[in-house]
Structures are given as C-alpha cells and as structure tokens.
Amino acid sequence: MAALQRLQPVSHVAVSGGTHGNEMSGIYLVKHWLREPSALQRDSFSATPFLANPLAIERCVRYVGRDLNRTFTKQFLNSKATQDEPYEVQRARKINQLYGPKGSAQAFDFLFELHNTTANVGACLIASVQDNLLPMHMCHFIQTHCTLGHYPILLYNLPDQEAYSISSVAKHGLAFELGPQPQGVLRADLLTQMGALVACALDFIDLFNKGTTFPAFETEAYRFIGSVDYPRHPDGELCASVHSKLQDKDFLPLRPGDPIFQTFSGEEILYQGHATIYPVFINEAAYYEKKIAFNKTEKCSLSIPALQRE
Amino acid sequence: MLNEFQQPLKLLNRMTSCSVVLEAPVQRVAIFGGTHGNELSGVFLVKHWQKNGAEIQRSGLQVTPFITNPRAVKKCTRYIDCDLNRVFDPDNLGRKVMEDIPYEVRKAQEINNLFGPKGSDVAYDLIFDLHNTTSNMGGTLILENSGNDFIMQMFHYIKNALAPESCPVFLIEHPNLKYATTRSIAKHPVGVEVGPQPQGVLRADILDKMRKIIKHGLDFVRIFNEGEEFPPCTIEVYRIIEKVDYPRNKNDDIIAIIHPCLQDQDWQPLNKGDPVFLTCDGETIAYEGDSTVYPTFVNEAAYYEKKQAFVKTVKVKLTAKGLRSSSS
C-alpha cells in the first residue's frame, strides 16, 4: 500500500441543492440553510449553500433547456455565450465562475451535490472515478460514523470520461443520492437522512483540517460500466416495463438469465450479459428519455492510502 | 299481528317490487388513460389495448380505450395549460373556442363531443378513468355519487374479487370539494387511482393491479348485461370532508412537511394528538380534530400546487339497492 498522502486543508466548501429542480430534499435543505446557516458551520470552515437551477426549481421540473448536471464539461464551460443557448449552459458558466473555475487553483476545495431518485438506491455516495483520495476517505468516514443506514459507494463515470457533474467544478466533490422519492415530493425520512449525511461529511472535513490522520483502508465500490435501455417499438415507445423481480433491487446481483423486463402481453425478457453485474438506478423517471432502464456496475475493491492535511 | 309465514312473504314482495333497481344494459364503455400525462399505468395500458384489445373485449359490449391528453402524454407532464380533470363543468364545456383557449379546455370539448354530451341520453354508459398517485393509496376506486347503485354494485363486486387485497372506495361527493372530472360525462363514471407510483415511472406491480381492477369491472358489466340479479349490498366508503394544506409562511413557502408517522398511512385512522406535520426545526404538529378521520392523498406530488398536503375522509356505510338489467 502507498505511503501517507497529504492534501491541503479544505477551506472553501459549497453545498448545492436543486441541480435538478424537482429533486426536493436538497432544495428544501438548501432553502432552510440559506435562512439558517448554523448547521453548516464548523470550527475550521463554513460551507456555502446554493440553489443550482433556480428556474427549474421554480417550475418544479428537472431542467428547462438541458440537464444541468451534464453540462459541466469543458466543452460547455468554455463555450462562447450565444443568444439562444439553453438556460442551463448560462447557469453552468455562472456556477463555474463562482465555485471554479474547474481545474484551476482558485476553485473551491469541495462541492457537495444533493439528489433524489425514483430508484430504490437507499442512500448512496457518488464520486468521480478519477478523484479517489479525499472523497473516498470521506465516504469511509460516513460509512463508519453515520449509523442511520448503509451507504454504498458508486463511481459514476468511465475511466477515460471527463467528469460532467456539478461537483466536478471544485477540486473535490461528492454527490448524495437518496431514493426512492417521487419527483416533486418531499419525504421527511429522506430529508432527515440527507441532513445527517451532510453533517457527517462536514464533521469529516473539520477533523481533517485539524490534522487528524485517517488510516489506510480497503473498500468496496460499484463502478459504472454501461447502461441497458428498455425494449422499444420502432417508433421509440416502450414495449415493456422493468420486470417486477428487478424492480427495487438496486445494488443486488443480476445474473445472466435473470428476468429484467416484462412486456404488456406478459412475456419475460432475460438479461443477456455474460457476467453478474450490479444494477443501479433501476427505473429512474428521468432516465426514460436518456434511454436508460438501469445502469450496470461491477463491484471493485479500492485500496486507499492514509491521509493527513499538509 | 302477522303469523310466522306472512311476515317473510310480505318482506319478499316488498324486496322484489321496490328494492331492485332496473338499470338499462350497458352498451358503450370507454377506458381513459393519460388524463394526466405523467401517470403512466393508464397511458401504457390504453396504448397496449389500442394495439391489442382482446383482453378488454366482452361479448355484446363496445369497449374503447382512449388517450385523453395526448400532448401532455407526449411531454410526460401532468398537463399543458390546466388540469384536464377539472374542466368538465358546464362553463368550460360550453365556452366559445377562441385562439387563446387553454389546450385542455379544447380537449374537454372534443372529448365531450365524442363520449358525451354530458348529461344527455347519448352519452357513453360507462367510463373508467385511469390514474396514478404518488400517495400510498393502493388500488382505490373513486365514486362520484352515493346514489349510483350500478357503480356501488360494481365496486362491491370488484372488492370481493380482489379480497383479501384491500380496495378502498373514495367518495368525492361534496357540495364544494367535488370536481368536474373527465369521466363525469358518462352516465356511470368510475375513477381508478393506483399508487404509490412516481410521476413518469411505470411499475409492473402497479400496472398489474390496475389491470386486474379493469378486468373485474368489465366482468361485472358482462354478468350484469347477461341478466344476473345482484342483491342489495352494503359497501364501506371513505367520504371526503376536508382538504388540509401544508403550514406556510407569509411568503407562501412550505414550512413543515408530512410527518414520518403520517407518510404512507393513507386510509389509516388519524386521531387527536397524532403527528401530522414536521417543521424545519424538528417540531411535530399534531392533529387537533376531535373525531377520527381517515387521511388519503397523503403527499401527492401534484397537489403541492393545489395546496393539499392530504385529504380528510370519514368512514361511511352505503347501501346499494338490488340491481338487474332492464332488458332481462
């Protein structure tokens, strides 16, 4: 295992809610923290809450022009402003200006993004596959200290794929994804759990800033490898729904030959892959238009070296 | 003083002559999906039945599956301009069609022409209107009028067919809370509300539940048309009494949310002192009414804008008269 790693202390931290305007837990929490910031204050720093997509929040829709959380790539961030560009491209540039610029020394140290899903993921911690020291230690801390539940780690992008989500604007980031919750609905249980996760993560940062040594560890994570679309008619209409045996089975093994879809005439469609995978985001409402019935992940083991601040 | 034989005979005569309603046979039935474009069970069932309608055919019966709000379905949104399921009142149905008429009012008039006109002799006999809710209501049947013996007998039949699975009946009859639904253009309007299902999501189990309800509803119609006599029966229903909004501040922001103890507890008794809302500061707001109510539509996504956190109902026993087709 590698030697102790050192990182600069974390001073500029932001928490974003409403990257998608109908994912209510983060929106409600951020609105509360904007009125009452005390919960985000620690000895060594204070986190800044902000609403990422105000127009989408106002209309209670995921997005107005294009998905904001797919717009934080250099292609969009560095593009020239035009008259008819989507609202979210402008917002992405603004957020990059306030909390970035992405990839620069001036960027915020840490950015949290708060999400909900209609899928039965429970509470999962989503990080970019490239950024695996500080966020992984944070996840490990959460898993061992935040006892309200079980928190699987999901690495959302492919190894050579640029990180495209809002948290990639900062030097380090982490997304909290809680479900199932319908779009436009605020459930008290998930709200409480999300508040507790943010609190625990900020505690970790405070301990890190104060010089705590976090020992090396091994952890299991789920790495994104691709997605599976619904069976469709030639005109694009769905001809089957997620099979009742797959529904709600996020993070559980799916083996070749297991049923994944059922047609409206009652036929079963089976998984044709060669190996066992771990499906995640099974039946997420926003993914129908992205042609995703579920994401495929594989379990991997990460060895993370010890960490201490510089 | 009647002897032991004369009393039951007298009762029997009275039952046969006064307690059986003779109802016209049902000939034209419609099944509506997509009245709200993001409530997907009805959308996909109707689209499937439009391609392959064998399952919904019954001999002697014309059954038409129909998508009522196609633009909203295409956009996977509840509505384009206004809620289609609120505009089947005489004012909107009779409104002059101008350039700026809301899409749904125009649709309502088209639907009224095709399946109504509402209140006339030529209106469809029966319409099933398929809906989903984000609330944990299970498979709920919606009754508009406590005097409709035909529908009450149908609901009694469906409830028995689905037992032991529960099938609550929601009575929306109320002087000012009742709304002008899409299905109200038929002589017999039936609402089918199945949840919980998020908007924009299609769950196999929820689809299956809705499908079973329709199957039993159509079976009832066939049996009725064939001349079966249904004896008087009682059904327990939940009658709407009041809508309850979220606590809000001066800016109309929601300042408390459905309490975890009330979340998912549709149709369960709510008593004085039971938790109802939870504030941002973690305080519980309790129910203050004196009598037991049965909440429903608890935390329905579409009702935040209608200022409805949940709806209060009371349990009522309704009696349906005996029923037989007038042509038998």
PDB file of C-alpha atoms in Angstrom, chain A residues 1-142:
ATOM      1  CA  MET A   1       0.000   0.000   0.000  1.00  0.00           C
ATOM      2  CA  ALA A   2       1.168   3.562  -0.775  1.00  0.00           C
ATOM      3  CA  ALA A   3       2.596   5.844   1.869  1.00  0.00           C
ATOM      4  CA  LEU A   4       0.656   8.515   3.760  1.00  0.00           C
ATOM      5  CA  GLN A   5      -0.787  11.101   1.367  1.00  0.00           C
ATOM      6  CA  ARG A   6      -1.018  14.759   2.222  1.00  0.00           C
ATOM      7  CA  LEU A   7      -3.510  17.286   0.935  1.00  0.00           C
ATOM      8  CA  GLN A   8      -4.028  20.975   1.579  1.00  0.00           C
ATOM      9  CA  PRO A   9      -6.614  21.880   4.221  1.00  0.00           C
ATOM     10  CA  VAL A  10     -10.152  22.351   2.985  1.00  0.00           C
ATOM     11  CA  SER A  11     -11.442  25.865   3.470  1.00  0.00           C
ATOM     12  CA  HIS A  12     -13.881  26.671   0.660  1.00  0.00           C
ATOM     13  CA  VAL A  13     -16.814  24.268   0.710  1.00  0.00           C
ATOM     14  CA  ALA A  14     -20.175  24.603  -1.082  1.00  0.00           C
ATOM     15  CA  VAL A  15     -23.387  22.558  -0.891  1.00  0.00           C
ATOM     16  CA  SER A  16     -25.706  22.659  -3.889  1.00  0.00           C
ATOM     17  CA  GLY A  17     -29.379  21.689  -3.930  1.00  0.00           C
ATOM     18  CA  GLY A  18     -31.740  21.726  -6.894  1.00  0.00           C
ATOM     19  CA  THR A  19     -29.269  20.838  -9.624  1.00  0.00           C
ATOM     20  CA  HIS A  20     -32.451  19.121 -10.795  1.00  0.00           C
ATOM     21  CA  GLY A  21     -35.423  21.329  -9.968  1.00  0.00           C
ATOM     22  CA  ASN A  22     -37.795  18.529  -8.887  1.00  0.00           C
ATOM     23  CA  GLU A  23     -35.476  16.644  -6.505  1.00  0.00           C
ATOM     24  CA  MET A  24     -36.921  18.065  -3.359  1.00  0.00           C
ATOM     25  CA  SER A  25     -34.693  17.016  -0.413  1.00  0.00           C
ATOM     26  CA  GLY A  26     -31.712  19.137  -1.467  1.00  0.00           C
ATOM     27  CA  ILE A  27     -33.887  22.090  -2.467  1.00  0.00           C
ATOM     28  CA  TYR A  28     -35.681  22.183   0.868  1.00  0.00           C
ATOM     29  CA  LEU A  29     -32.442  21.745   2.863  1.00  0.00           C
ATOM     30  CA  VAL A  30     -30.601  24.485   0.973  1.00  0.00           C
ATOM     31  CA  LYS A  31     -33.555  26.890   1.320  1.00  0.00           C
ATOM     32  CA  HIS A  32     -33.505  26.179   5.057  1.00  0.00           C
ATOM     33  CA  TRP A  33     -29.718  26.698   5.307  1.00  0.00           C
ATOM     34  CA  LEU A  34     -29.946  29.959   3.356  1.00  0.00           C
ATOM     35  CA  ARG A  35     -32.265  31.210   6.145  1.00  0.00           C
ATOM     36  CA  GLU A  36     -30.446  29.380   8.960  1.00  0.00           C
ATOM     37  CA  PRO A  37     -26.783  28.643   8.133  1.00  0.00           C
ATOM     38  CA  SER A  38     -25.703  27.447  11.602  1.00  0.00           C
ATOM     39  CA  ALA A  39     -25.861  23.727  10.723  1.00  0.00           C
ATOM     40  CA  LEU A  40     -23.205  24.265   8.027  1.00  0.00           C
ATOM     41  CA  GLN A  41     -20.686  25.942  10.358  1.00  0.00           C
ATOM     42  CA  ARG A  42     -17.675  24.135  11.811  1.00  0.00           C
ATOM     43  CA  ASP A  43     -14.620  25.333  13.778  1.00  0.00           C
ATOM     44  CA  SER A  44     -12.287  25.326  10.783  1.00  0.00           C
ATOM     45  CA  PHE A  45     -14.674  26.484   7.992  1.00  0.00           C
ATOM     46  CA  SER A  46     -18.278  27.186   6.957  1.00  0.00           C
ATOM     47  CA  ALA A  47     -19.990  25.612   3.957  1.00  0.00           C
ATOM     48  CA  THR A  48     -21.884  27.828   1.495  1.00  0.00           C
ATOM     49  CA  PRO A  49     -25.324  26.585   0.418  1.00  0.00           C
ATOM     50  CA  PHE A  50     -26.723  27.495  -3.002  1.00  0.00           C
ATOM     51  CA  LEU A  51     -29.565  26.575  -5.347  1.00  0.00           C
ATOM     52  CA  ALA A  52     -28.075  25.413  -8.628  1.00  0.00           C
ATOM     53  CA  ASN A  53     -31.025  25.711 -11.031  1.00  0.00           C
ATOM     54  CA  PRO A  54     -33.449  28.397  -9.773  1.00  0.00           C
ATOM     55  CA  LEU A  55     -35.682  28.448 -12.862  1.00  0.00           C
ATOM     56  CA  ALA A  56     -36.134  24.664 -12.874  1.00  0.00           C
ATOM     57  CA  ILE A  57     -36.832  24.796  -9.115  1.00  0.00           C
ATOM     58  CA  GLU A  58     -39.485  27.460  -9.622  1.00  0.00           C
ATOM     59  CA  ARG A  59     -41.217  25.288 -12.224  1.00  0.00           C
ATOM     60  CA  CYS A  60     -40.572  22.047 -10.315  1.00  0.00           C
ATOM     61  CA  VAL A  61     -39.034  20.401 -13.379  1.00  0.00           C
ATOM     62  CA  ARG A  62     -35.724  18.565 -13.791  1.00  0.00           C
ATOM     63  CA  TYR A  63     -34.415  21.193 -16.229  1.00  0.00           C
ATOM     64  CA  VAL A  64     -35.607  23.958 -18.508  1.00  0.00           C
ATOM     65  CA  GLY A  65     -33.345  23.664 -21.593  1.00  0.00           C
ATOM     66  CA  ARG A  66     -30.901  20.817 -20.933  1.00  0.00           C
ATOM     67  CA  ASP A  67     -29.843  18.675 -17.965  1.00  0.00           C
ATOM     68  CA  LEU A  68     -27.646  20.975 -15.838  1.00  0.00           C
ATOM     69  CA  ASN A  69     -25.791  18.002 -14.397  1.00  0.00           C
ATOM     70  CA  ARG A  70     -24.472  17.007 -17.806  1.00  0.00           C
ATOM     71  CA  THR A  71     -23.269  20.497 -18.634  1.00  0.00           C
ATOM     72  CA  PHE A  72     -20.116  20.869 -16.550  1.00  0.00           C
ATOM     73  CA  THR A  73     -17.725  19.667 -19.225  1.00  0.00           C
ATOM     74  CA  LYS A  74     -15.015  21.929 -20.616  1.00  0.00           C
ATOM     75  CA  GLN A  75     -16.894  21.965 -23.924  1.00  0.00           C
ATOM     76  CA  PHE A  76     -19.827  23.834 -22.368  1.00  0.00           C
ATOM     77  CA  LEU A  77     -17.943  25.789 -19.699  1.00  0.00           C
ATOM     78  CA  ASN A  78     -15.513  27.302 -22.189  1.00  0.00           C
ATOM     79  CA  SER A  79     -18.057  27.866 -24.961  1.00  0.00           C
ATOM     80  CA  LYS A  80     -18.898  31.370 -26.120  1.00  0.00           C
ATOM     81  CA  ALA A  81     -22.212  32.777 -24.922  1.00  0.00           C
ATOM     82  CA  THR A  82     -24.906  32.891 -27.613  1.00  0.00           C
ATOM     83  CA  GLN A  83     -28.444  34.342 -27.749  1.00  0.00           C
ATOM     84  CA  ASP A  84     -30.333  31.099 -27.962  1.00  0.00           C
ATOM     85  CA  GLU A  85     -28.212  28.843 -25.771  1.00  0.00           C
ATOM     86  CA  PRO A  86     -30.050  26.746 -23.173  1.00  0.00           C
ATOM     87  CA  TYR A  87     -30.596  28.349 -19.752  1.00  0.00           C
ATOM     88  CA  GLU A  88     -28.507  25.626 -18.102  1.00  0.00           C
ATOM     89  CA  VAL A  89     -25.412  26.464 -20.174  1.00  0.00           C
ATOM     90  CA  GLN A  90     -25.526  30.003 -18.767  1.00  0.00           C
ATOM     91  CA  ARG A  91     -26.055  28.625 -15.255  1.00  0.00           C
ATOM     92  CA  ALA A  92     -23.147  26.212 -15.629  1.00  0.00           C
ATOM     93  CA  ARG A  93     -20.846  29.053 -16.620  1.00  0.00           C
ATOM     94  CA  LYS A  94     -22.051  31.157 -13.690  1.00  0.00           C
ATOM     95  CA  ILE A  95     -21.541  28.296 -11.224  1.00  0.00           C
ATOM     96  CA  ASN A  96     -18.090  27.675 -12.717  1.00  0.00           C
ATOM     97  CA  GLN A  97     -17.295  31.337 -12.164  1.00  0.00           C
ATOM     98  CA  LEU A  98     -18.497  31.299  -8.530  1.00  0.00           C
ATOM     99  CA  TYR A  99     -17.131  27.933  -7.390  1.00  0.00           C
ATOM    100  CA  GLY A 100     -14.478  27.131 -10.021  1.00  0.00           C
ATOM    101  CA  PRO A 101     -13.023  27.635 -12.493  1.00  0.00           C
ATOM    102  CA  LYS A 102     -12.942  23.863 -12.982  1.00  0.00           C
ATOM    103  CA  GLY A 103      -9.368  22.590 -12.947  1.00  0.00           C
ATOM    104  CA  SER A 104      -7.819  25.794 -11.571  1.00  0.00           C
ATOM    105  CA  ALA A 105      -6.059  26.559  -8.278  1.00  0.00           C
ATOM    106  CA  GLN A 106      -8.807  29.068  -7.388  1.00  0.00           C
ATOM    107  CA  ALA A 107     -11.598  26.507  -7.491  1.00  0.00           C
ATOM    108  CA  PHE A 108     -13.494  25.668  -4.301  1.00  0.00           C
ATOM    109  CA  ASP A 109     -11.943  22.794  -2.376  1.00  0.00           C
ATOM    110  CA  PHE A 110     -15.119  20.740  -2.036  1.00  0.00           C
ATOM    111  CA  LEU A 111     -18.597  20.787  -3.575  1.00  0.00           C
ATOM    112  CA  PHE A 112     -21.487  18.583  -2.438  1.00  0.00           C
ATOM    113  CA  GLU A 113     -24.460  17.912  -4.696  1.00  0.00           C
ATOM    114  CA  LEU A 114     -27.772  16.720  -3.246  1.00  0.00           C
ATOM    115  CA  HIS A 115     -30.007  14.491  -5.366  1.00  0.00           C
ATOM    116  CA  ASN A 116     -33.056  12.273  -5.212  1.00  0.00           C
ATOM    117  CA  THR A 117     -34.013   9.409  -7.465  1.00  0.00           C
ATOM    118  CA  THR A 118     -37.210   7.433  -8.043  1.00  0.00           C
ATOM    119  CA  ALA A 119     -34.993   4.311  -7.914  1.00  0.00           C
ATOM    120  CA  ASN A 120     -34.577   2.277  -4.723  1.00  0.00           C
ATOM    121  CA  VAL A 121     -30.910   3.162  -4.160  1.00  0.00           C
ATOM    122  CA  GLY A 122     -31.361   3.916  -0.464  1.00  0.00           C
ATOM    123  CA  ALA A 123     -28.649   6.451   0.265  1.00  0.00           C
ATOM    124  CA  CYS A 124     -25.624   6.195  -1.960  1.00  0.00           C
ATOM    125  CA  LEU A 125     -22.444   8.204  -2.196  1.00  0.00           C
ATOM    126  CA  ILE A 126     -21.434   9.101  -5.737  1.00  0.00           C
ATOM    127  CA  ALA A 127     -17.907  10.140  -6.671  1.00  0.00           C
ATOM    128  CA  SER A 128     -15.976  10.567  -9.872  1.00  0.00           C
ATOM    129  CA  VAL A 129     -13.695   7.665 -10.681  1.00  0.00           C
ATOM    130  CA  GLN A 130     -10.662   9.919 -11.036  1.00  0.00           C
ATOM    131  CA  ASP A 131     -10.926  11.705  -7.677  1.00  0.00           C
ATOM    132  CA  ASN A 132     -10.365   8.950  -5.184  1.00  0.00           C
ATOM    133  CA  LEU A 133      -8.412  10.128  -2.171  1.00  0.00           C
ATOM    134  CA  LEU A 134     -10.280  12.778  -0.206  1.00  0.00           C
ATOM    135  CA  PRO A 135     -13.827  11.761  -1.270  1.00  0.00           C
ATOM    136  CA  MET A 136     -13.054   8.077  -0.547  1.00  0.00           C
ATOM    137  CA  HIS A 137     -11.840   8.889   2.945  1.00  0.00           C
ATOM    138  CA  MET A 138     -14.981  10.959   3.435  1.00  0.00           C
ATOM    139  CA  CYS A 139     -17.153   8.036   2.280  1.00  0.00           C
ATOM    140  CA  HIS A 140     -15.349   5.659   4.603  1.00  0.00           C
ATOM    141  CA  PHE A 141     -15.861   8.080   7.490  1.00  0.00           C
ATOM    142  CA  ILE A 142     -19.563   8.345   6.664  1.00  0.00           C
TER     143      ILE A 142
END
